[in-house]
Short mmCIF file of C-alpha atoms in Angstrom, two decimals:
data_model
loop_
_atom_site.label_atom_id
_atom_site.label_comp_id
_atom_site.label_asym_id
_atom_site.label_seq_id
_atom_site.Cartn_x
_atom_site.Cartn_y
_atom_site.Cartn_z
CA MET M 1 14.75 -17.54 4.69
CA GLY M 2 12.79 -19.87 6.92
CA VAL M 3 9.54 -18.47 5.55
CA LEU M 4 10.64 -19.11 1.97
CA THR M 5 11.76 -22.62 2.89
CA VAL M 6 8.37 -23.43 4.41
CA LEU M 7 6.13 -21.72 1.83
CA LEU M 8 7.81 -22.75 -1.41
CA PRO M 9 6.79 -26.10 -2.87
CA GLU M 10 10.39 -26.78 -3.85
CA PRO M 11 13.01 -26.00 -1.17
CA LEU M 12 15.67 -23.41 -1.86
CA ASN M 13 19.17 -24.37 -2.82
CA TRP M 14 21.75 -24.31 -0.01
CA SER M 15 23.61 -21.50 -1.79
CA ALA M 16 20.59 -19.22 -1.30
CA TYR M 17 21.44 -18.98 2.38
CA PHE M 18 24.74 -17.33 1.44
CA ILE M 19 23.49 -15.28 -1.52
CA VAL M 20 20.57 -13.54 0.21
CA PRO M 21 22.75 -11.88 2.92
CA LEU M 22 25.21 -10.69 0.26
CA PHE M 23 22.46 -9.11 -1.81
CA THR M 24 20.91 -7.65 1.36
CA LEU M 25 24.26 -6.06 2.19
CA LEU M 26 24.52 -4.57 -1.31
CA TYR M 27 20.92 -3.31 -1.18
CA THR M 28 21.53 -1.71 2.23
CA PHE M 29 24.80 -0.21 0.98
CA LEU M 30 23.01 1.54 -1.90
CA LEU M 31 20.11 2.63 0.30
CA GLY M 32 22.53 4.02 2.88
CA ASN M 33 24.33 5.99 0.17
CA LEU M 34 21.00 7.44 -0.93
CA ILE M 35 20.14 8.56 2.59
CA ILE M 36 23.62 10.01 3.16
CA THR M 37 23.40 11.97 -0.11
CA PHE M 38 20.07 13.48 0.90
CA SER M 39 21.32 14.36 4.36
CA VAL M 40 24.41 16.10 2.96
CA LEU M 41 22.49 18.01 0.28
CA THR M 42 19.60 19.28 2.42
CA ASP M 43 19.88 21.92 5.09
CA ARG M 44 16.45 21.68 6.72
CA ILE M 45 15.00 18.74 8.55
CA SER M 46 11.54 19.18 7.03
CA THR M 47 12.98 18.96 3.52
CA TYR M 48 15.04 15.93 4.48
CA LEU M 49 12.04 14.14 5.99
CA SER M 50 9.80 14.83 3.01
CA ILE M 51 12.48 13.63 0.58
CA THR M 52 13.07 10.52 2.69
CA ILE M 53 9.37 9.65 2.81
CA SER M 54 9.02 10.25 -0.94
CA MET M 55 12.03 8.05 -1.67
CA PHE M 56 10.66 5.34 0.63
CA LEU M 57 7.44 5.28 -1.37
CA PHE M 58 9.37 5.33 -4.64
CA ILE M 59 11.54 2.42 -3.51
CA LEU M 60 8.51 0.50 -2.31
CA PHE M 61 6.56 0.83 -5.55
CA ALA M 62 9.23 1.29 -8.22
CA THR M 63 11.83 -1.37 -7.43
CA GLY M 64 9.61 -4.39 -7.82
CA VAL M 65 9.14 -5.04 -4.10
CA LEU M 66 5.35 -4.69 -4.13
CA VAL M 67 4.44 -4.16 -7.77
CA GLU M 68 6.05 -6.04 -10.67
CA PHE M 69 7.31 -4.05 -13.65
CA ASP M 70 4.75 -5.68 -15.94
CA PHE M 71 2.02 -3.77 -14.11
CA TYR M 72 3.38 -0.42 -15.35
CA PRO M 73 3.30 0.73 -18.99
CA LYS M 74 6.12 -0.84 -21.00
CA THR M 75 8.40 2.23 -21.19
CA ILE M 76 8.01 3.10 -17.51
CA GLY M 77 8.59 -0.52 -16.50
CA THR M 78 11.74 -0.63 -18.61
CA LEU M 79 13.06 2.60 -17.07
CA LEU M 80 12.31 1.40 -13.55
CA SER M 81 14.08 -1.90 -14.18
CA TYR M 82 17.35 0.00 -14.75
CA PHE M 83 17.24 1.53 -11.27
CA PRO M 84 20.17 -0.02 -9.30
CA LEU M 85 17.99 -1.10 -6.39
CA SER M 86 15.57 -2.88 -8.71
CA MET M 87 18.48 -4.53 -10.55
CA ILE M 88 19.59 -6.08 -7.27
CA LEU M 89 16.14 -7.48 -6.53
CA SER M 90 15.59 -8.85 -10.04
CA ASP M 91 19.02 -10.50 -10.03
CA LEU M 92 18.30 -12.04 -6.64
CA ARG M 93 15.02 -13.45 -7.96
CA GLY M 94 16.85 -14.83 -10.99
CA ILE M 95 19.44 -16.56 -8.82
CA LEU M 96 17.01 -17.95 -6.24
CA PHE M 97 14.19 -19.16 -8.42
CA PHE M 98 15.70 -19.74 -11.86
CA ASN M 99 19.36 -20.59 -10.97
CA ARG M 100 20.49 -17.95 -13.46
CA VAL M 101 23.51 -15.79 -12.61
CA GLU M 102 24.21 -12.75 -14.78
CA TRP M 103 27.32 -10.89 -13.68
CA GLY M 104 26.74 -7.73 -15.72
CA PRO M 105 23.59 -6.59 -13.91
CA ILE M 106 25.20 -7.53 -10.59
CA MET M 107 28.35 -5.47 -11.21
CA ILE M 108 26.45 -2.32 -12.21
CA PRO M 109 24.98 -1.77 -8.70
CA VAL M 110 28.35 -2.64 -7.12
CA ALA M 111 30.15 -0.05 -9.27
CA THR M 112 27.37 2.46 -8.60
CA ALA M 113 27.65 1.92 -4.85
CA LEU M 114 31.43 2.33 -4.82
CA GLY M 115 31.31 5.47 -6.98
CA TRP M 116 28.48 6.86 -4.90
CA THR M 117 30.45 6.27 -1.70
CA TRP M 118 33.36 8.22 -3.14
CA LEU M 119 31.00 11.03 -4.19
CA ASN M 120 29.40 11.15 -0.73
CA GLY M 121 32.83 11.35 0.87
CA TYR M 122 33.79 14.22 -1.42
CA MET M 123 30.54 16.11 -0.73
CA LEU M 124 30.84 15.56 3.01
CA LYS M 125 34.45 16.77 2.98
CA ARG M 126 33.45 19.97 1.16
CA LYS M 127 30.45 20.52 3.45
CA LEU M 128 32.56 20.18 6.60
CA LYS M 129 35.20 22.62 5.27
CA GLN M 130 32.67 25.48 5.30
#
């Protein structure tokens, strides 16, 4: 946050200091669910590591962290923008830089994370009953 405060020509709103940790928590919650799902579904460490590295690259390039969606062809950019992790980042950008809050795209990743947590718990329970 200090870097953004120094580098931006217009300082951030005071609410940004509360919003960024909340969105970081939600992003980490979804990412943790993704890693837990892969660890429950795979049996070999080599498969798990290759899937994890592939997903890291996918998250890096397909969620808008490094490359904006306008760089991709229109249909691919539209599909990638509906990925829950990219929805979180685009909503955070909208709140921080444009003071625009849209609750629909914020609630979709929250509902996805809660449902995914329940699904991970169910899969882990079945896996441990073996």
